[in-house]
Structures are given as C-alpha cells and as structure tokens.
XYZ file of C-alpha atoms in Angstrom:
746
model
C 86.666 116.024 98.427
C 84.766 115.988 94.938
C 87.073 112.983 93.852
C 86.197 111.218 97.063
C 82.501 111.653 96.651
C 82.568 110.699 93.053
C 84.534 107.607 93.982
C 81.948 106.618 96.738
C 79.223 106.836 94.189
C 81.161 104.594 91.845
C 81.380 102.011 94.584
C 77.638 102.246 95.358
C 76.807 101.613 91.585
C 79.314 98.689 91.623
C 77.677 97.139 94.728
C 74.159 97.493 93.185
C 75.540 95.428 90.054
C 78.212 93.452 91.339
C 77.502 90.606 89.015
C 78.069 92.782 85.888
C 81.598 92.492 84.270
C 82.963 93.881 81.002
C 85.833 93.322 78.874
C 86.808 96.592 77.121
C 88.774 96.027 74.017
C 91.450 98.660 72.602
C 93.316 98.581 69.376
C 95.768 101.155 68.300
C 95.355 100.320 64.541
C 91.750 99.478 64.379
C 89.993 101.393 67.345
C 88.107 104.628 67.747
C 87.606 106.329 71.248
C 83.842 106.904 70.078
C 83.210 103.113 69.699
C 81.675 101.153 72.394
C 84.829 99.040 73.334
C 83.670 95.759 72.148
C 85.870 93.289 70.395
C 84.120 94.400 67.066
C 84.305 97.920 68.024
C 87.394 98.675 69.922
C 88.628 101.735 71.475
C 91.827 103.383 70.379
C 93.603 104.351 73.623
C 94.024 102.434 76.843
C 93.097 105.608 78.865
C 89.780 105.722 76.982
C 89.132 102.191 78.338
C 90.289 103.137 81.775
C 87.841 105.932 81.984
C 85.074 103.447 81.256
C 86.333 100.475 83.494
C 84.686 99.732 86.822
C 85.660 97.072 89.581
C 85.723 93.658 88.233
C 86.251 94.680 84.444
C 88.983 93.723 82.129
C 90.863 95.965 79.478
C 92.233 93.777 76.767
C 94.735 95.646 74.767
C 95.373 94.281 71.139
C 98.701 94.402 69.237
C 100.331 97.828 68.575
C 102.260 100.527 70.116
C 100.573 103.006 72.596
C 101.943 106.199 72.971
C 100.265 107.282 75.964
C 100.652 107.521 79.861
C 98.059 105.234 81.368
C 96.423 106.845 84.259
C 93.879 104.769 85.845
C 91.221 106.965 87.612
C 90.020 104.259 89.854
C 90.911 100.746 90.996
C 88.956 97.768 92.267
C 87.433 97.218 95.533
C 88.849 93.905 96.582
C 91.261 91.324 95.317
C 88.317 89.464 93.434
C 86.873 92.610 92.164
C 90.053 94.106 90.533
C 90.399 96.184 87.334
C 92.678 94.175 85.001
C 94.881 95.663 82.189
C 96.024 92.866 79.934
C 97.715 92.366 76.498
C 95.642 90.227 74.219
C 96.972 86.636 74.399
C 99.819 86.062 71.828
C 99.906 89.713 70.925
C 102.950 92.091 71.159
C 101.725 95.244 73.087
C 103.995 98.219 73.707
C 103.177 101.137 75.754
C 105.884 103.682 75.636
C 106.913 107.005 77.052
C 108.774 108.159 73.863
C 107.933 109.535 70.604
C 109.726 109.171 67.105
C 111.717 112.101 65.953
C 112.565 113.103 62.460
C 114.216 116.147 60.887
C 117.799 115.163 62.060
C 120.571 117.255 60.354
C 124.227 115.962 60.206
C 126.792 117.989 62.057
C 129.794 115.621 61.538
C 130.518 112.028 60.570
C 128.891 110.608 63.661
C 126.880 113.551 65.348
C 123.378 114.819 64.123
C 121.123 117.392 65.854
C 117.347 118.163 65.927
C 115.627 121.187 67.060
C 112.326 120.784 68.705
C 109.688 123.378 70.208
C 109.279 122.843 73.995
C 105.517 122.229 73.296
C 106.472 118.905 71.708
C 106.948 117.625 75.138
C 103.771 118.892 76.819
C 103.846 120.347 80.193
C 107.111 118.687 81.252
C 110.172 118.886 79.267
C 112.417 116.011 80.190
C 115.409 117.499 78.430
C 115.199 120.526 80.757
C 114.151 118.783 83.885
C 117.214 117.673 85.879
C 117.467 114.618 88.248
C 117.293 115.579 91.962
C 116.314 114.035 95.379
C 117.522 112.975 98.761
C 120.499 110.717 98.335
C 121.073 111.489 94.837
C 124.649 112.679 93.835
C 125.079 114.275 90.334
C 128.703 115.556 91.220
C 127.869 118.821 89.466
C 126.617 117.206 86.216
C 123.154 118.221 85.226
C 121.700 114.868 84.418
C 118.207 115.166 82.774
C 115.371 112.785 82.980
C 115.110 112.647 79.139
C 117.066 110.493 76.898
C 117.519 109.208 73.116
C 116.762 105.779 72.094
C 118.227 104.352 68.829
C 116.429 100.996 68.190
C 116.657 99.329 71.593
C 119.688 101.243 72.796
C 119.430 103.996 75.401
C 121.965 106.574 74.576
C 123.811 107.974 77.594
C 123.923 111.764 78.371
C 127.200 113.781 78.025
C 127.365 117.497 79.239
C 129.077 119.626 76.703
C 128.860 120.114 73.045
C 132.465 119.334 72.542
C 132.047 115.856 74.283
C 129.128 114.918 71.837
C 131.113 116.194 68.757
C 133.989 114.068 69.622
C 134.297 110.444 68.131
C 132.157 107.779 69.914
C 133.894 106.188 72.848
C 132.031 103.401 74.052
C 127.977 103.815 74.269
C 126.902 106.683 71.976
C 126.068 109.812 73.801
C 123.696 112.778 73.431
C 123.543 116.251 74.519
C 120.830 118.672 75.135
C 120.447 122.279 75.140
C 117.149 123.565 76.494
C 116.310 127.426 76.979
C 114.153 126.692 80.073
C 115.444 126.948 83.794
C 116.454 123.499 84.424
C 113.214 122.095 85.454
C 110.576 122.432 88.051
C 112.938 122.229 91.182
C 114.737 125.673 91.939
C 116.826 125.098 95.106
C 117.838 123.635 98.358
C 118.052 125.964 101.622
C 119.763 125.304 104.698
C 119.685 128.458 106.997
C 118.986 132.077 107.264
C 121.204 134.631 109.213
C 120.880 138.308 109.788
C 124.243 139.972 109.571
C 126.537 139.416 112.420
C 123.856 137.114 114.301
C 123.148 133.390 114.744
C 121.876 131.125 112.078
C 118.427 129.711 112.198
C 118.555 126.299 110.507
C 116.008 124.105 108.481
C 116.010 121.978 111.346
C 114.610 124.730 113.573
C 112.019 125.560 110.930
C 109.094 124.277 108.683
C 108.534 123.822 105.105
C 105.391 123.483 103.060
C 105.876 121.971 99.545
C 109.360 120.609 100.096
C 111.272 117.791 101.809
C 113.594 117.949 104.880
C 116.176 115.918 103.012
C 119.446 114.296 103.509
C 122.235 116.189 102.050
C 125.471 114.386 102.176
C 127.510 117.705 101.630
C 126.181 118.865 104.829
C 126.369 115.635 107.050
C 125.122 117.001 110.354
C 121.984 119.038 109.221
C 119.206 118.650 106.844
C 118.396 121.491 104.422
C 114.985 122.019 103.063
C 115.210 120.085 99.897
C 114.267 120.313 96.108
C 112.040 123.393 96.533
C 109.589 124.465 93.668
C 107.820 127.438 92.562
C 105.561 128.270 95.549
C 107.306 126.338 98.235
C 107.153 128.393 101.462
C 109.513 128.030 104.538
C 108.862 129.344 108.087
C 111.645 130.550 110.410
C 110.217 131.835 113.808
C 111.889 134.049 116.316
C 114.963 134.924 114.117
C 117.330 137.082 116.198
C 118.254 140.266 114.456
C 120.168 141.467 117.567
C 121.008 145.025 117.961
C 120.265 145.755 114.245
C 120.656 144.261 111.040
C 119.552 145.509 107.584
C 120.519 142.316 105.512
C 119.223 138.800 105.813
C 121.511 136.095 104.478
C 120.198 132.842 103.059
C 122.410 129.662 102.251
C 121.154 127.881 99.049
C 122.190 125.538 96.539
C 120.962 124.924 92.942
C 121.629 123.364 89.726
C 118.884 125.283 88.168
C 119.734 128.420 86.246
C 118.069 130.757 88.704
C 115.399 131.156 91.311
C 113.953 133.826 93.405
C 113.416 133.875 97.114
C 110.947 136.340 98.573
C 111.349 137.091 102.277
C 108.386 138.668 104.297
C 109.105 139.868 107.783
C 106.368 139.036 110.591
C 103.505 139.562 108.028
C 103.277 137.112 105.192
C 100.901 139.517 103.302
C 103.278 142.376 103.653
C 105.519 143.652 101.139
C 108.556 141.247 100.332
C 112.154 141.777 99.722
C 113.914 139.423 97.432
C 117.159 137.594 96.466
C 118.087 136.165 92.929
C 119.624 132.760 93.608
C 121.967 131.700 90.693
C 123.511 128.245 89.901
C 125.922 127.268 92.639
C 127.200 124.210 90.374
C 125.487 121.293 92.108
C 122.379 120.501 94.323
C 124.577 119.971 97.391
C 127.182 122.753 96.835
C 125.954 125.919 98.806
C 126.343 129.420 98.522
C 125.400 132.425 100.651
C 123.277 135.066 99.249
C 122.065 138.365 100.702
C 118.625 139.784 101.031
C 118.707 143.611 101.687
C 115.829 144.549 104.071
C 113.346 147.427 103.804
C 114.734 148.834 107.163
C 117.118 148.157 109.958
C 115.463 145.439 112.272
C 116.168 144.759 116.080
C 115.332 141.958 118.217
C 113.240 138.743 117.325
C 111.046 138.564 114.215
C 109.356 135.906 112.369
C 110.808 135.408 108.693
C 108.615 133.830 106.030
C 110.333 132.688 102.698
C 108.688 131.863 99.424
C 110.426 130.309 96.419
C 109.541 131.728 93.031
C 110.468 130.750 89.423
C 111.651 133.062 87.057
C 109.397 134.138 84.387
C 109.515 131.211 81.565
C 110.490 131.953 77.978
C 107.633 131.919 75.712
C 108.038 129.674 72.658
C 111.195 128.174 73.685
C 113.008 125.365 71.851
C 115.180 122.307 72.751
C 118.125 121.235 70.536
C 119.440 117.684 70.934
C 122.694 116.489 69.565
C 123.236 112.557 69.280
C 126.022 110.304 68.105
C 125.068 107.476 65.751
C 127.534 104.979 64.121
C 128.971 105.829 60.815
C 126.598 105.169 58.006
C 123.415 105.582 60.246
C 120.918 107.983 59.209
C 118.469 108.810 62.042
C 115.867 109.983 59.759
C 115.711 106.449 58.118
C 115.894 104.354 61.481
C 114.011 104.193 64.585
C 115.036 106.964 66.762
C 112.788 108.267 69.466
C 113.193 110.658 72.472
C 111.323 110.385 75.752
C 108.445 112.699 76.476
C 106.436 111.283 79.354
C 107.788 111.006 82.892
C 105.908 107.548 83.711
C 104.065 104.851 81.608
C 101.600 103.507 83.837
C 100.916 105.684 87.001
C 98.029 106.986 88.673
C 97.766 110.782 89.230
C 96.386 110.232 92.779
C 96.902 107.775 95.674
C 94.625 105.096 96.831
C 93.932 103.530 93.286
C 93.958 99.900 94.745
C 93.571 96.358 93.237
C 94.804 96.738 89.664
C 96.348 94.131 87.643
C 98.930 94.989 84.752
C 99.598 91.901 82.577
C 101.666 91.098 79.505
C 102.961 94.352 78.192
C 106.131 95.810 77.112
C 106.440 98.964 79.125
C 109.395 101.116 78.158
C 111.078 104.510 77.709
C 110.070 106.660 80.785
C 111.668 110.077 81.777
C 111.371 108.954 85.552
C 112.990 111.279 88.012
C 114.988 109.948 91.098
C 112.862 107.906 93.588
C 114.029 108.848 97.283
C 112.569 107.324 100.411
C 111.753 110.910 101.703
C 109.207 111.942 98.997
C 106.898 110.558 96.399
C 108.942 107.628 94.395
C 108.039 107.795 90.890
C 108.552 104.719 88.520
C 108.008 103.590 85.055
C 105.007 101.869 86.531
C 103.616 101.960 90.225
C 100.794 102.199 92.229
C 101.517 105.615 93.576
C 100.872 104.569 97.289
C 97.947 101.937 96.949
C 97.423 98.261 97.722
C 96.757 95.128 96.070
C 98.326 95.620 92.710
C 99.525 92.625 90.436
C 102.224 93.410 88.122
C 102.999 90.284 85.984
C 104.541 88.891 82.849
C 105.813 92.201 81.744
C 108.872 93.613 80.113
C 109.889 96.745 81.705
C 112.928 98.491 80.243
C 114.635 101.850 79.858
C 113.508 103.944 82.715
C 115.780 106.795 83.431
C 115.566 106.045 87.153
C 113.324 103.360 88.508
C 111.354 100.469 86.597
C 108.621 99.483 89.256
C 107.833 101.766 92.044
C 105.805 100.353 95.105
C 105.833 103.687 96.417
C 106.236 106.334 99.234
C 103.231 108.306 99.391
C 104.188 112.069 99.306
C 106.594 114.910 100.054
C 107.673 114.634 103.516
C 110.681 114.377 105.670
C 113.695 111.835 106.287
C 112.022 111.091 109.404
C 114.456 108.356 110.470
C 117.279 110.895 110.830
C 115.909 113.824 112.304
C 113.725 115.434 114.811
C 110.050 116.844 113.960
C 109.891 120.330 112.639
C 107.644 122.827 114.462
C 104.810 122.521 111.658
C 103.919 119.669 109.398
C 102.180 120.180 105.996
C 100.392 117.672 104.150
C 100.750 117.646 100.282
C 97.294 118.267 98.797
C 97.733 115.221 96.461
C 99.556 112.963 99.059
C 96.802 110.980 100.134
C 97.706 111.508 103.831
C 96.437 113.807 106.641
C 98.660 115.825 108.875
C 98.128 113.387 111.741
C 99.269 110.406 109.481
C 102.206 112.258 108.231
C 103.202 113.223 111.685
C 103.022 109.589 112.896
C 105.011 108.565 109.869
C 107.685 111.124 110.332
C 108.039 110.639 114.078
C 107.335 107.056 114.463
C 107.607 105.430 110.879
C 104.392 104.035 111.418
C 101.292 103.737 108.932
C 98.161 102.005 108.320
C 98.979 98.576 107.259
C 95.809 98.391 105.220
C 96.760 101.531 103.217
C 99.251 100.313 100.951
C 101.472 97.395 99.929
C 100.308 93.738 99.555
C 101.432 93.698 95.965
C 102.518 90.959 93.885
C 105.220 91.429 91.379
C 106.155 88.478 89.351
C 107.475 86.936 86.178
C 108.524 90.307 84.904
C 111.720 91.012 82.946
C 113.253 94.349 84.106
C 116.545 95.921 82.626
C 118.153 98.965 81.612
C 116.991 101.263 84.364
C 119.296 104.112 85.803
C 118.578 103.658 89.647
C 116.391 100.692 90.472
C 114.738 97.693 88.936
C 112.045 97.880 91.909
C 112.071 100.431 94.724
C 109.714 101.171 97.575
C 109.500 102.834 100.900
C 106.788 101.116 103.112
C 104.770 100.507 99.916
C 106.435 97.313 99.270
C 105.506 95.797 102.756
C 103.496 92.386 102.797
C 104.405 92.061 99.067
C 105.454 89.056 97.033
C 108.329 89.818 94.504
C 108.829 86.536 92.758
C 110.353 85.121 89.682
C 111.545 88.381 88.185
C 114.613 88.636 85.919
C 116.410 92.010 86.759
C 119.515 93.072 85.171
C 121.709 95.963 83.877
C 120.435 98.522 86.589
C 122.664 101.616 87.280
C 125.465 100.498 85.128
C 127.683 102.988 83.436
C 125.653 106.014 84.774
C 127.033 109.463 85.389
C 125.591 109.840 88.689
C 125.620 108.063 92.056
C 123.492 107.786 95.041
C 122.274 105.632 98.198
C 119.148 104.551 96.638
C 120.472 102.138 93.875
C 120.166 98.620 93.126
C 118.160 95.738 91.427
C 115.762 95.953 94.334
C 115.824 98.565 97.062
C 113.186 98.590 99.806
C 112.731 100.387 103.021
C 110.185 99.251 105.789
C 109.318 96.151 103.590
C 107.715 94.308 106.526
C 106.728 90.667 105.749
C 107.935 90.903 102.226
C 108.817 87.916 100.392
C 111.445 87.968 97.685
C 112.046 84.676 96.066
C 113.082 83.041 92.979
C 114.393 86.217 91.299
C 117.444 86.484 89.003
C 119.318 89.596 89.746
C 122.713 90.400 87.803
C 124.783 93.083 86.473
C 123.309 95.570 88.770
C 125.126 98.055 90.786
C 123.928 96.170 93.912
C 121.676 93.129 93.732
C 119.114 93.630 96.797
C 119.256 96.374 99.396
C 117.072 96.133 102.298
C 117.079 99.182 104.465
C 115.566 100.609 107.650
C 112.880 98.610 109.470
C 112.721 95.392 107.247
C 111.125 92.874 109.487
C 109.493 89.425 109.096
C 111.003 89.332 105.569
C 112.283 86.122 103.730
C 114.809 86.235 100.797
C 114.941 82.801 99.447
C 115.757 80.865 96.150
C 117.329 83.709 94.359
C 120.145 83.691 91.888
C 122.714 86.677 92.302
C 125.784 87.238 90.311
C 127.981 89.914 88.382
C 126.721 92.508 90.860
C 130.453 93.409 91.201
C 130.141 97.104 91.963
C 128.707 96.497 95.369
C 127.303 93.291 96.900
C 124.603 90.829 96.201
C 122.528 91.520 99.192
C 122.963 94.310 101.615
C 120.753 94.331 104.660
C 121.270 97.702 106.504
C 120.121 98.933 110.010
C 117.447 96.330 110.134
C 116.679 94.497 113.400
C 115.090 91.365 111.931
C 113.916 88.678 111.904
C 115.082 88.238 108.114
C 115.440 84.853 106.631
C 118.237 84.470 103.899
C 117.813 80.879 102.493
C 118.633 78.822 99.448
C 120.265 81.618 97.614
C 123.119 81.564 95.081
C 125.480 84.424 95.782
C 128.250 84.600 93.299
C 129.411 88.242 93.249
C 132.661 89.198 94.513
C 130.886 90.444 97.576
C 127.977 88.186 98.651
C 126.459 89.657 101.786
C 126.679 92.811 103.972
C 124.570 92.081 107.318
C 123.282 94.142 110.106
C 121.468 92.106 112.652
C 118.454 89.528 113.449
C 119.253 87.694 110.256
C 119.299 83.927 109.561
C 121.421 82.738 106.526
C 120.612 79.047 105.751
C 121.568 76.629 102.992
C 123.204 79.274 100.834
C 125.810 78.998 98.274
C 128.319 81.775 98.916
C 131.086 82.807 96.450
C 132.134 86.065 97.639
C 133.018 88.238 100.786
C 130.535 88.404 103.807
C 130.578 91.415 106.072
C 128.904 91.483 109.438
C 130.846 94.430 111.022
C 129.085 97.121 112.957
C 130.200 99.916 111.237
C 129.428 98.942 107.472
C 125.949 97.638 108.183
C 124.595 98.784 111.577
C 126.918 101.773 112.887
C 125.099 101.731 116.273
C 122.199 103.793 114.511
C 118.927 103.766 116.235
C 116.223 102.358 113.939
C 112.625 101.192 114.211
C 110.981 98.084 115.186
C 107.682 96.581 115.155
C 105.407 94.101 116.814
C 104.973 90.969 114.556
C 103.260 91.510 111.207
C 102.475 95.246 112.095
C 103.351 98.736 110.959
C 102.864 100.471 114.231
C 106.327 100.850 115.418
C 107.607 100.213 119.004
C 110.178 102.884 118.989
C 113.925 102.774 117.944
C 116.800 100.384 119.155
C 120.590 100.760 118.316
C 122.161 98.710 115.564
C 125.120 96.993 117.231
C 125.803 94.303 114.682
C 125.832 90.514 115.094
C 122.839 88.672 116.205
C 123.272 86.465 113.085
C 122.595 82.727 112.644
C 124.365 80.645 109.990
C 123.053 77.116 109.391
C 124.033 74.692 106.619
C 125.772 77.209 104.200
C 128.021 76.083 101.586
C 130.969 78.364 100.909
C 133.403 78.380 97.980
C 137.168 78.741 99.121
C 137.056 82.409 97.820
C 134.304 83.287 100.308
C 135.768 85.543 103.103
C 134.126 86.490 106.473
C 134.960 90.145 107.454
C 134.079 92.092 110.690
C 132.819 89.086 112.504
C 134.760 89.796 115.635
C 133.423 93.249 115.838
C 129.429 92.977 116.788
C 128.270 93.195 120.096
C 125.631 90.638 119.686
C 126.542 86.911 119.082
C 126.939 85.079 115.884
C 126.083 81.232 115.719
C 127.890 79.311 113.283
C 126.178 75.843 112.915
C 127.071 73.182 110.288
C 128.276 75.323 107.585
C 130.705 73.766 105.028
C 133.707 75.387 103.118
C 134.545 73.476 100.050
C 138.155 72.439 99.219
C 140.773 74.679 97.913
C 140.393 74.966 94.218
C 136.850 74.548 93.901
C 135.141 77.115 91.649
C 131.796 77.866 90.542
C 131.024 78.477 86.745
C 127.792 80.066 85.610
C 126.969 79.493 82.003
C 124.017 80.986 79.731
C 122.795 78.542 77.203
C 119.992 79.079 74.788
C 117.238 77.413 77.477
C 118.739 79.049 80.602
C 121.605 79.465 83.020
C 123.456 76.741 84.305
C 125.619 76.467 87.435
C 128.428 74.044 87.504
C 130.950 73.162 90.403
C 134.278 71.673 89.550
C 134.429 69.412 92.729
C 132.128 66.983 94.241
C 130.256 69.003 96.904
C 128.637 66.063 98.479
C 131.841 64.695 100.074
C 130.784 66.499 103.389
C 130.969 64.660 106.541
C 129.379 67.358 108.803
C 126.008 66.444 110.285
C 123.188 68.823 109.437
C 119.884 69.515 110.861
C 116.543 70.541 109.184
C 116.084 74.131 109.893
C 112.564 75.266 111.192
C 111.117 78.208 113.251
C 111.977 76.021 116.463
C 115.660 75.763 115.257
C 116.129 79.519 115.006
C 116.404 81.741 118.120
C 114.580 84.961 118.036
C 116.433 88.149 117.352
C 117.646 90.068 120.186
C 115.836 93.267 119.672
C 112.327 92.426 118.234
C 111.882 88.969 119.831
C 109.874 88.076 116.967
C 110.083 84.345 115.784
C 111.240 83.500 112.277
C 107.691 82.534 110.667
C 105.856 83.167 107.449
C 103.951 86.326 107.000
C 100.738 84.586 108.236
C 102.429 83.697 111.323
C 102.607 80.042 110.634
C 106.139 78.367 111.146
C 108.668 77.824 108.635
C 110.448 74.677 107.582
C 113.291 74.595 105.070
C 112.408 71.276 103.955
C 112.725 72.190 100.170
C 115.963 73.210 98.196
C 116.480 75.766 95.483
C 114.936 73.563 92.764
C 111.958 72.461 94.908
C 113.412 69.317 95.736
C 112.597 67.706 99.098
C 115.418 67.901 101.504
C 116.220 64.692 103.696
C 114.866 65.475 107.185
C 117.548 63.462 109.074
C 120.626 65.045 107.364
C 120.029 67.731 104.755
C 122.789 68.551 102.409
C 124.628 72.105 102.994
C 123.962 74.521 100.504
C 121.033 75.163 98.173
C 120.931 72.042 96.533
C 119.656 68.724 97.983
C 122.016 65.674 97.268
C 120.488 63.517 94.587
C 123.567 61.809 93.135
C 127.100 61.484 94.285
C 128.037 62.660 90.965
C 125.780 65.614 90.404
C 127.662 68.892 90.079
C 125.741 70.802 87.307
C 122.251 72.246 87.769
C 119.861 74.468 85.661
C 119.521 77.492 87.984
C 117.348 79.710 85.850
C 114.847 78.767 83.077
C 114.534 81.203 80.022
C 111.230 82.849 79.971
C 109.307 83.635 76.793
C 107.935 87.235 77.713
C 108.829 89.405 74.834
C-alpha cells in the first residue's frame, strides 16, 4: 500500500509539471552517483539514474561495462510520457549479470578451479540454485542457473568432478560444488495419507506460496510445485479411519534436504515433522513418514509448512572449469554469473519503459513456466507498453526476453480450482483476479502486454529467446534475429523455442529471422487474432519452424519462408497463405490438438467465453509454394474441414539453398518457380472463412480487414493473379532473393 501511495504522489507531481523533461546521463568511467546527472556531471550507475527519472525522462548511458541489475522503480504514464533508457549514440554500452574472477589454480592441463565465498554472489548463489519449474525436465541432473563465460563463450555444465577433469570433448565444461542446500526451492508434494487410509491429493487441497503445477512424472495429477521456505498447504477433512499414528507424505526434491512440519487441526499448535531428503529428481517421488504425537481417529484438518534447513554460515563455492591448452584464465577474460536478471523490475505494473541500444548479457535466469512468474534476462515483470529495441541480448541461462506471467499461480488450463486461492503479496493481482485467471483464463486487457520488441539480436539462451504467458498479448514482435536457443543443453522441457507464447491474443510476429533453435515459434493455448508474417525460419531441425498447439484461431500464417525439416504443426482455425514450405506439415488431431478443451475469446478481448475441444482441421491453405520435399501428414485425421486452394508444388529436383554472405542471407531456388499455370486470387478478409469455434474474422488487431497485397520483400502483388509463395513475380528468370539484411547492432 505504501508503494502504491508513493507512486500516486509521483503521478500527481508529474501532472503538475508535465512539460518538464530531463535527460539523465550515466558514465561508468567518469560518473559519480553524487553528481547532478547532467552530461557534464554524469551519474555512475544506471540504477542511480532510475531512482531519479520521472515519466517523460530519458536516461542516456555512455560507453562502458555496467555490472548491475537495473531495477526501474517506476515507469511512464502513457506512450508519450514514458521513461527511456538508451545507450548514447555510437557508444558500446554493456549491462551484464556477471563478474570477473581471478585466482584460478591449475588442476591439470585443461582444468582449473577457483573457490569463492558465498557472499561473493550476494543473496542468491546461482551455482547453488538449481533450475526448476512446471514442464521443466532435468532428468535427474542438478542444472544450475549459474555458468562460466570465457570471452564470449558460455561454458556448459557437467555434473561430476570426474567429467570436468577429463579432456575437453566439444564445448568446454564447468562443474560447481556449493555447500548450500541447492537453492530456494525445497520440494514438490503430491499427497498425504494416514496409514492404511485413503490419500488426500494436492488437487483436493490448497497451497499458499507455491504452484499447483504440471508434473509429467504424474500424468493424471498435479502436485504442489516448487515449494520454498514458508510455503503452506491445507488438506481439509483427512480421514484417519479407525486410528492412525503415522501420516505419510509423497514428495520429490533435488535439494539436499527440506523439512515438513505438520499441524493437526490447529495451525498454531505443536507440530510434528519429517525430514525430506534428495529423491534424485524434481519429478521422482518418494514416501516419507511423519510420526504423530498420538493416535488419531476420524477426520481432521492437516496443515503442512515447508521449512529450509539451517544454512551453513561462511559457506564457499568451488568452480572447476575447462580451458583450452595454453589458456591461463587469470590472464584472460573469465567471468561467472552473479545476478539472476539484468533489466527487470522487482514489482509488477512498471509500465511504459523503453530500453534501446544496449548489450544485455550473462544472466543466471531460472526456468520461465506459464504457471508462475516468468523471469528473463530482461522483461517488464507483468506490465504494459514496453519498447525493447536495437539491443543485443545474449547468454541467458534460460530466457532472453520475458513478456511475462504475473505471479505464482496454477496451471489453470489443466485443472479444477483448489478450495482456496492465495495471492502472492508481490504478484500484483488480487485473489479475485487470480480466480478469474485460473478458472477462465481471463485477465484485464489493459493490465499487461501491448509491447513492442523489435530490431534485437537474441542468441545463446538455454530455454527461449522470447517467452510470455498472457503478457505477450497485443504486442508487436518484429525484425528480431533469434538463434542458438536451447542447443546442446542438458535439460528438456515443454516451454522451449526461439519464441514461446501462451494467450498472445492479437500479437503480430513479423519479419523475424529464427534459426538454430530447438523449435522456431511455439504458439500455445488461447492464441487468437494473431498474425505470423514475413518471417525467415531455417535449421530449427530438432523440432519444427512453427508449432501452433491447441489454439482455435483465427491465426494467419503468411509470406513466411519455412526451410527446416519440419515446417509446421497446426491445430485449428489457421490460414496459411503465400508461404514457401520446405519441410513436413502436420495437421493431425493427436499432435497439435488432441481433443483437449481450450479457451477462446470474443474478438480482441481477454475475457474468455469458455472452452471448446480441439478436434484438428479447420485449416485454410491458399497460394502456398511447396518444395518437393514438403510432406503433408495427418491431413485425413481432423474432424473439421481443410480447404486447399491454388497451392503449387514445385517439380521434383527443385531445392532451396540459403547462403549467408557478408551483407545478409540469400535464398536461391535451382528451378524457375514462375512456371506455374495455376490461377491465384488475392487473399483478403472476405476470402477467408471464419474459424469454426470462434467465428471471428481474419482481421488486423484494430478490426480493419486484411489484404495480402504485398510479398515477403514488400513488393506489391498482382491483384488479378498473384504469384504463389512469398515472392511476387518480377522476372521470368528471378530465382535468388536477399531474404535477411545484416544489421549493425553490436
């Protein structure tokens, strides 16, 4: 409440002197935080400027390396009265989550070690904090958020001293030994059961300070997930039958240990407890007994509280790292991650911020699930109206840009509501808002989203380049180069790709270059009114270029170049128009729809109308150009119809070649693609039928009609007979196009 009142006072001050606009200057090498922030007397840290900046102000950061997490305390009040953080024109400004480390000692020809006090890392030690979260699968490996950087190379983690002592095999590795407990998360918990009686599962109970999450190891139930010190669980009316003196709990943990305190009927009474030890994985459960004070009969309320073991004082962390023969890490640039994010508010609702022209790097981010807060190297943390542009964003342990999910919560789209719902004190949502979100997948349209993410270079992130659940709605994601996402990692999960969005209603994804990612673009649950246009996808060969899962549409996929082995996996309500397709296309019910019931909305809204089954089909294919290797699979399975209109398959032997040159990427076809006798029509809103479920027309986000009268390169299409595929015919001999222009961002 105090924060809210303070912010209202700030807004009142701003309204009195709206015309006032200040540029605050920051210089790492020439500044001092006691200066006035002028160009002649710059501040030294970006956070010092952030504390002073008011709506309408600019923060200009001059050349240098800034080793801080920027935490904007406030944002702007409108699109025209925003707070802008910008690198000084023509100057290289790096904001990093890492710190340099010296004092390495050689262990063998290629392995060195350094021992650091845990205080070096501040309040969170990323070499002790493990990855965790819904839909994350570590396969028993204790993947940590921390990593080592040699020059521009992110070293990969290994999990035993023997492995890091062995000769380098591929990418150099590091191994860490920390004497903490394994991070803030202590366990998952699925049920309680008095001896010889029935279980009471988490789906029948409530949690405060946790996430009722998906756990693939328990496919038909949802345990309380990723419980921390102080998390509470409430199991009401547990049946102790004719008598029981022991209460069993089923838990899973990769932490070294955790404690469960159990209170019977009176949460202020005297507890009994169980010591929960490492079960080998977050998804590998074991059963632990809690011996009661006395034998209980009949039904009783059970209250559980999770507690952390007493931390070791003055602890240390030892890091072993491999370096090529002849490399002395004490003489070269070697750093370790320290900060969990690089540019990220510590509370929700920090609106209308621009971040422009920086190199943002080296963040010890944790997993970004759609059922809890989604951290990123940079992100608005559930706010609206951010512009993130012309930045280089690299080396995030998990996600580069997070457009957000607000708070701890529930995997609402898979489960029934719990008996009680608790709002996270820092989550920015009331219990009523959370209930609406959990039960109906509804939220306030004006609360979050409406972002612009453009002209960024995003690479070397372990989970996603851009992620967001609901927070990406009504956003423009344009002209970004995204590559090397979740490649060569030691974990898997269902939330990985160049871009991964849930409930991204009316989002526009256009003109991006996405390659060498575990998957290019993944649109999941509730995507409606979206457009995916003019994008270049290739070499996303572990999965597909575009995966649209359990969405009802309308979603327009047009003018894209799709060259990976698998081009598309499609649910329903999708129109594919003028694409070049060089891989497999799956439209079957099981892969992308599965008959699951998922949410749909009125046009351009966030208040859902309920759920409808995904039966597959309801696809419209117009004017696409297919290479001979393109295969259509599952097209006879869906219940809804599929329209195939004026598509062209090129002659056998036709291949597409993508070549990277000094000025950009060029696409060549080895055959003349203009020898097409099929008659094509210009595709517009009137051409496309409305999806079966939503009955919403294919329009722009403002409701205006679409008209696909330009091609991938922005060239006007012929109205009478437009060419198939993403390129409009200019010449009978044209078969090479520049499809991505090299940007000067670094």
